[in-house]
Coordinates of C-alpha atoms in Angstrom, one line a residue:
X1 CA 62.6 126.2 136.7
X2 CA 64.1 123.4 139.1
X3 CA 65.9 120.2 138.9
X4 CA 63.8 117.3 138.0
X5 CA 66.5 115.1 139.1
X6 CA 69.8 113.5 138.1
X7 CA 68.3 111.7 134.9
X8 CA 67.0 115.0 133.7
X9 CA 68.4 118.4 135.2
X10 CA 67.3 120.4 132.6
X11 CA 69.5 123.2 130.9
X12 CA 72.1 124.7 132.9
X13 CA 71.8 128.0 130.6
X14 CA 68.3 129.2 129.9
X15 CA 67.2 132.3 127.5
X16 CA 64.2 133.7 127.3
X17 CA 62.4 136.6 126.0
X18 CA 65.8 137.8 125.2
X19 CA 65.9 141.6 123.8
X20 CA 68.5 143.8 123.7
X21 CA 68.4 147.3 123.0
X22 CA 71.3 150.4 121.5
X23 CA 69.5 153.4 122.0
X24 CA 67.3 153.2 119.0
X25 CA 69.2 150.1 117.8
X26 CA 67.4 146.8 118.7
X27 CA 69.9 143.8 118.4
X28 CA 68.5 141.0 119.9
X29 CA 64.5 140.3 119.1
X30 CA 63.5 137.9 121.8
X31 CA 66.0 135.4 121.7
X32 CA 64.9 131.6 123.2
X33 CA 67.9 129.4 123.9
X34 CA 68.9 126.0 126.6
X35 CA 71.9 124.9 126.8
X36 CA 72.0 121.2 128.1
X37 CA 75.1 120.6 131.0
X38 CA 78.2 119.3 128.7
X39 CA 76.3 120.6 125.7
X40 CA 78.6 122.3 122.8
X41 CA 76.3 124.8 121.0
X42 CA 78.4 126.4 118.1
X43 CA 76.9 130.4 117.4
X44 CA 77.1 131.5 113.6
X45 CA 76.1 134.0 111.5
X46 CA 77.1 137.3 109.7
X47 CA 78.5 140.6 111.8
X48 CA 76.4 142.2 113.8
X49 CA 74.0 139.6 114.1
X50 CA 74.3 139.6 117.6
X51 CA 75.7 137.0 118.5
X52 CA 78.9 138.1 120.8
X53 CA 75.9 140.5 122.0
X54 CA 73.8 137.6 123.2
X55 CA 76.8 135.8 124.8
X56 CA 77.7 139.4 127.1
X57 CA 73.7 139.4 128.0
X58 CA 74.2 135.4 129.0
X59 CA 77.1 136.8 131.5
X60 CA 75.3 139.6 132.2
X61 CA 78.9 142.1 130.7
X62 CA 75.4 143.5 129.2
X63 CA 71.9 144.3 131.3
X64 CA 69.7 143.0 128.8
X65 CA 66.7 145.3 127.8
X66 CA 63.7 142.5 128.7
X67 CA 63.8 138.8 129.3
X68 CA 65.8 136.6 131.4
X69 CA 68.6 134.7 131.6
X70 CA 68.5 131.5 134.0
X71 CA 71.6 129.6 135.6
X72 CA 71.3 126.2 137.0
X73 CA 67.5 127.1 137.2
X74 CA 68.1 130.6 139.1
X75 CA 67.4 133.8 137.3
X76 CA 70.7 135.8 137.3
X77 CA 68.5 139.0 135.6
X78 CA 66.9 139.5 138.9
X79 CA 68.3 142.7 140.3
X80 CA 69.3 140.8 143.7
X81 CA 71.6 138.9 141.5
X82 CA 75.4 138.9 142.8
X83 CA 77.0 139.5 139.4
X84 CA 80.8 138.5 140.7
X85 CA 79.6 135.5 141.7
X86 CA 77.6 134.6 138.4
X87 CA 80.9 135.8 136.5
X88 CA 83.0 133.0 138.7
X89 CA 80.6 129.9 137.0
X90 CA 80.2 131.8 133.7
X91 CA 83.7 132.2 132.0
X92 CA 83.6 134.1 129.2
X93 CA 87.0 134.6 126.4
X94 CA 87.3 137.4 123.6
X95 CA 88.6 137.8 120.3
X96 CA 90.8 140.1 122.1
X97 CA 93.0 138.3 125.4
X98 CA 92.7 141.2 127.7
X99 CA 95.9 140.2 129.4
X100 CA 97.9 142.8 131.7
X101 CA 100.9 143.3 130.0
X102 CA 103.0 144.0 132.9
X103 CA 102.2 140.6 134.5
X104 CA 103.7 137.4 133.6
X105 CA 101.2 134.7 132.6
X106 CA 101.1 133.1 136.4
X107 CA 100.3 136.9 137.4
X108 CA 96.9 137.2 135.3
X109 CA 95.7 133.9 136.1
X110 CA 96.4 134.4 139.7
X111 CA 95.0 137.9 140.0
X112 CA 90.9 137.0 139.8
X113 CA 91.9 134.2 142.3
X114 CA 93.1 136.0 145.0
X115 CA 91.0 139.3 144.0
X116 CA 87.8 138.0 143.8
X117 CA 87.6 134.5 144.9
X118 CA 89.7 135.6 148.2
X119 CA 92.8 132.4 147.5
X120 CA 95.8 132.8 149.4
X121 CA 98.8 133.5 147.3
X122 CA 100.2 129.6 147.9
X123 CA 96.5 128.2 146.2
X124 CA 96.1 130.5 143.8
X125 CA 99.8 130.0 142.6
X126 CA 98.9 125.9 142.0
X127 CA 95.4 126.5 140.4
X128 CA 97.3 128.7 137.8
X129 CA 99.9 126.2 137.7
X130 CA 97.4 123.9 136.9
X131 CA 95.3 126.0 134.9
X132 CA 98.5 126.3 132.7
X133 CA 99.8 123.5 132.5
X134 CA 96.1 122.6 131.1
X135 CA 96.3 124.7 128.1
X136 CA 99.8 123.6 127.4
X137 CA 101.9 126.3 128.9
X138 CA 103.6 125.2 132.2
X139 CA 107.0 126.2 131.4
X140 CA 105.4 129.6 129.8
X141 CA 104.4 130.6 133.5
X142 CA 107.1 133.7 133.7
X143 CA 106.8 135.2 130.8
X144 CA 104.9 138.3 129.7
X145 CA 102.4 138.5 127.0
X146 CA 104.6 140.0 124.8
X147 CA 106.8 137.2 125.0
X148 CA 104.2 135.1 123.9
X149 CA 102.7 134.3 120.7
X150 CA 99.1 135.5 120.1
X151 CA 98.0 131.9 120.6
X152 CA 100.0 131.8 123.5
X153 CA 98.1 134.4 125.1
X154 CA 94.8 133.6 124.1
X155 CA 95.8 129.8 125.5
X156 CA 96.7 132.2 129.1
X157 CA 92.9 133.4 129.0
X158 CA 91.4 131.1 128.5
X159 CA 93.7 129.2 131.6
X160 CA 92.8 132.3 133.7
X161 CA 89.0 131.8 133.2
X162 CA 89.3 128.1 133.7
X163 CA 90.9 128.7 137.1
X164 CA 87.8 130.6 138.6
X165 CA 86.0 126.9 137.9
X166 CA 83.3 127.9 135.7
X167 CA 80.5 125.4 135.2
X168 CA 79.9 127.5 131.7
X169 CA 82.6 128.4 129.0
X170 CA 81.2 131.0 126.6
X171 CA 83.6 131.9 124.1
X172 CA 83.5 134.7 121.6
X173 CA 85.6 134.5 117.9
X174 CA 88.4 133.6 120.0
X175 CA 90.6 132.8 116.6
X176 CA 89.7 135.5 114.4
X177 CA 92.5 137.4 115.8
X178 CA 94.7 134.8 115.5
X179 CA 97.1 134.0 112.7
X180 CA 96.4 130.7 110.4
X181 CA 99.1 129.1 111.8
X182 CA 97.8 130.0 115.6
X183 CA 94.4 129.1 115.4
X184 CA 94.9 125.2 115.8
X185 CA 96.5 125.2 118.7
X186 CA 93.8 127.1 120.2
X187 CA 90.9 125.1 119.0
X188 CA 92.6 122.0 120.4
X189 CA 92.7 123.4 123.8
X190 CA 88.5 123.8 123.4
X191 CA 88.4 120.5 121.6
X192 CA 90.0 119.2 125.0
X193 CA 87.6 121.3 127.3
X194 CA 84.8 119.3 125.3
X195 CA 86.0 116.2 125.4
X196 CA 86.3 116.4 129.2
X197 CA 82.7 117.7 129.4
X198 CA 83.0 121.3 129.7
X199 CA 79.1 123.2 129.1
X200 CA 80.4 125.7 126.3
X201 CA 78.8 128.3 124.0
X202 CA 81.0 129.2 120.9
X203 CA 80.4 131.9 118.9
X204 CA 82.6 131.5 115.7
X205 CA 83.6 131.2 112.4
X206 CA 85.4 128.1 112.7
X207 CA 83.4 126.0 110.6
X208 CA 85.1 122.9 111.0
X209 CA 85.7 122.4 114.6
X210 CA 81.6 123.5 114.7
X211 CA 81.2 120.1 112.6
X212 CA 83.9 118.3 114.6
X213 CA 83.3 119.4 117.9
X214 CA 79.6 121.1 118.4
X215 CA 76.4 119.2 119.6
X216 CA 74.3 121.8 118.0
X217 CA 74.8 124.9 115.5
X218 CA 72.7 128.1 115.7
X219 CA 72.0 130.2 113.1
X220 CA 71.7 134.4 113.7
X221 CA 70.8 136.7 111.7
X222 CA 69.6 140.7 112.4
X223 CA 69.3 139.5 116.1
X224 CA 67.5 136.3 116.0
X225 CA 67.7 132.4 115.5
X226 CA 67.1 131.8 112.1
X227 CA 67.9 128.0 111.9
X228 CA 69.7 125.4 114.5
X229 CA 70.2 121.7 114.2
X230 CA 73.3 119.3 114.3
X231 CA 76.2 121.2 112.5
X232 CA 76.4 118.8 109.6
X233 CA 72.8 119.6 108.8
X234 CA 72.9 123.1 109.0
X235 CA 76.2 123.2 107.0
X236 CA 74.9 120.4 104.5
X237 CA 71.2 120.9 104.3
X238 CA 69.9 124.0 105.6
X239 CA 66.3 125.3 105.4
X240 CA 65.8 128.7 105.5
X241 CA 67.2 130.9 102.8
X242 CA 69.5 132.8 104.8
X243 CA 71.0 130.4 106.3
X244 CA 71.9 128.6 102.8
X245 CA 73.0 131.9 101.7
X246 CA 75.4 132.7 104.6
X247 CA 76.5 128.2 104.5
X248 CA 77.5 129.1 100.2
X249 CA 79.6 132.4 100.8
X250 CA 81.5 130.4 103.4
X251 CA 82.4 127.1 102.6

C-alpha cells in the first residue's frame, strides 16, 4: 500500500492476517486493523484477550506467527526489516516503567538517544529536557525512580519514548499499576499527546478517558475483534453479546 496523497494517506498502522502463536496456544486469530495518522483507537476487553499481545506484534517485541504488519505503507514483518529503526517511530509504554534505577530520570531518557539514535551528549541532554518538561517533570530531572512517585515514573517513560520521536504511541494498561490517586495525572499527559495529534493505540481499562479521548474503541475477545465503533456506542449500545456482557461487569 502507498500514499494516495496528502488528502488521503491512508493508515499509518496497518494489520493484517494477524496470528499469533504460544506453542500450542493460539492468541491472536487473524486480526485486521488501520489506524488512521492522529487517530486514537482505545483496545478493550477481558485478560488474555490478546490485546497487549497484538500491540508487541504491531512493534514487532513479538515475531508474529503469519500476517503482516505495515508502517507508513512499508511492511515492517519482512525479514529485511531494520527493527531499531521501526522501534524509534513506534514507541511503545507498559503497565510496568522499566526505568534503570540507578539513573536519574535525565539518565533513562537520554540513554536510547545517545545509544541508538547516535546524539551527542549536549542534544540528547535538551531533547530529555524537553521531553520532561512535556510530561510535567522538568525540575524532577535528577532524581531517581525511587524518588519518584509511580506516576512519576511512568510520566519518565513515557518522556523517554517521546524523545526517540515516534510517529506511533502504543500504550499498554499504563495505569493499572498505578494508584487511584496516580492514574489522572498520567492520563492527562496522553490526553495532551492527543490533543496535539499524536497517532496512538491504547490498550486499557480506563473507560472514561476511552469515551473522552478515543476516536474509536475495539473490542477483543479470545484473540479477535469482536465489536469496534465510536466509544460512546460500544459503551452505550453494543451489538454483540460479548461485548454487552464485558460493557455490564464494568461500568
Amino acid at each position: 500500500m502507498t500514499a494516495t496523497g496528502p488528502a488521503s494517506p491512508g493508515p499509518v498502522i496497518r494489520v493484517t492476517a494477524l496470528h499469533k502463536w504460544f506453542g500450542s496456544l493460539h492468541v491472536l486469530k487473524g486480526i485486521d486493523l488501520g489506524v488512521d495518522p492522529g487517530e486514537v483507537v482505545c483496545i478493550v476487553g477481558p485478560s488474555g484477550s490478546g490485546k497487549s499481545t497484538l500491540l508487541r506484534c504491531i512493534n514487532l517485541l513479538e515475531e508474529p506467527t503469519s500476517g503482516q504488519v505495515w508502517f507508513e505503507g512499508r511492511d515492517i514483518t519482512d525479514v529485511r526489516t531494520n527493527l531499531n529503526e521501526v522501534r524509534t517511530h513506534i514507541g511503545i509504554v507498559f503497565q510496568q516503567f522499566n526505568l534503570f534505577p540507578h539513573k536519574t530520570a535525565m539518565q533513562n531518557v537520554t540513554l536510547a538517544l545517545e545509544r541508538v539514535l547516535k546524539k551527542g551528549k549536549e542534544e540528547a541532554r535538551e531533547i530529555a529536557e524537553r521531553e520532561l518538561a512535556h510530561v510535567g517533570l522538568r525540575l524532577k530531572a535528577d532524581s531517581y525512580p525511587g524518588q519518584l512517585s509511580g506516576g512519576q515514573q511512568q510520566r519518565v517513560a513515557i518522556a523517554r519514548a517521546l524523545a526517540m520521536a515516534p510517529k506511533v504511541m502504543l500504550f499498554d494498561e499504563v495505569t493499572s499499576a498505578l494508584d487511584p490517586e496516580l492514574v489522572k495525572e498520567v492520563l492527562d499527559v496522553m490526553k495532551r499527546l492527543a490533543s496535539e495529534g499524536m497517532t496512538m493505540i491504547v490498550v486499557t481499562h480506563e473507560m472514561g478517558f476511552a469515551r473522552e479521548v478515543g476516536d474509536r474503541m475495539i473490542f477483543m475477545d479470545e484473540g479477535t475483534i469482536v465489536e469496534e465503533g465510536k466509544p460512546a456506542d460500544v459503551l452505550s449500545r453494543p451489538s454483540h453479546p460479548r461485548t454487552k456482557t464485558f460493557v455490564g461487569k464494568i461500568l
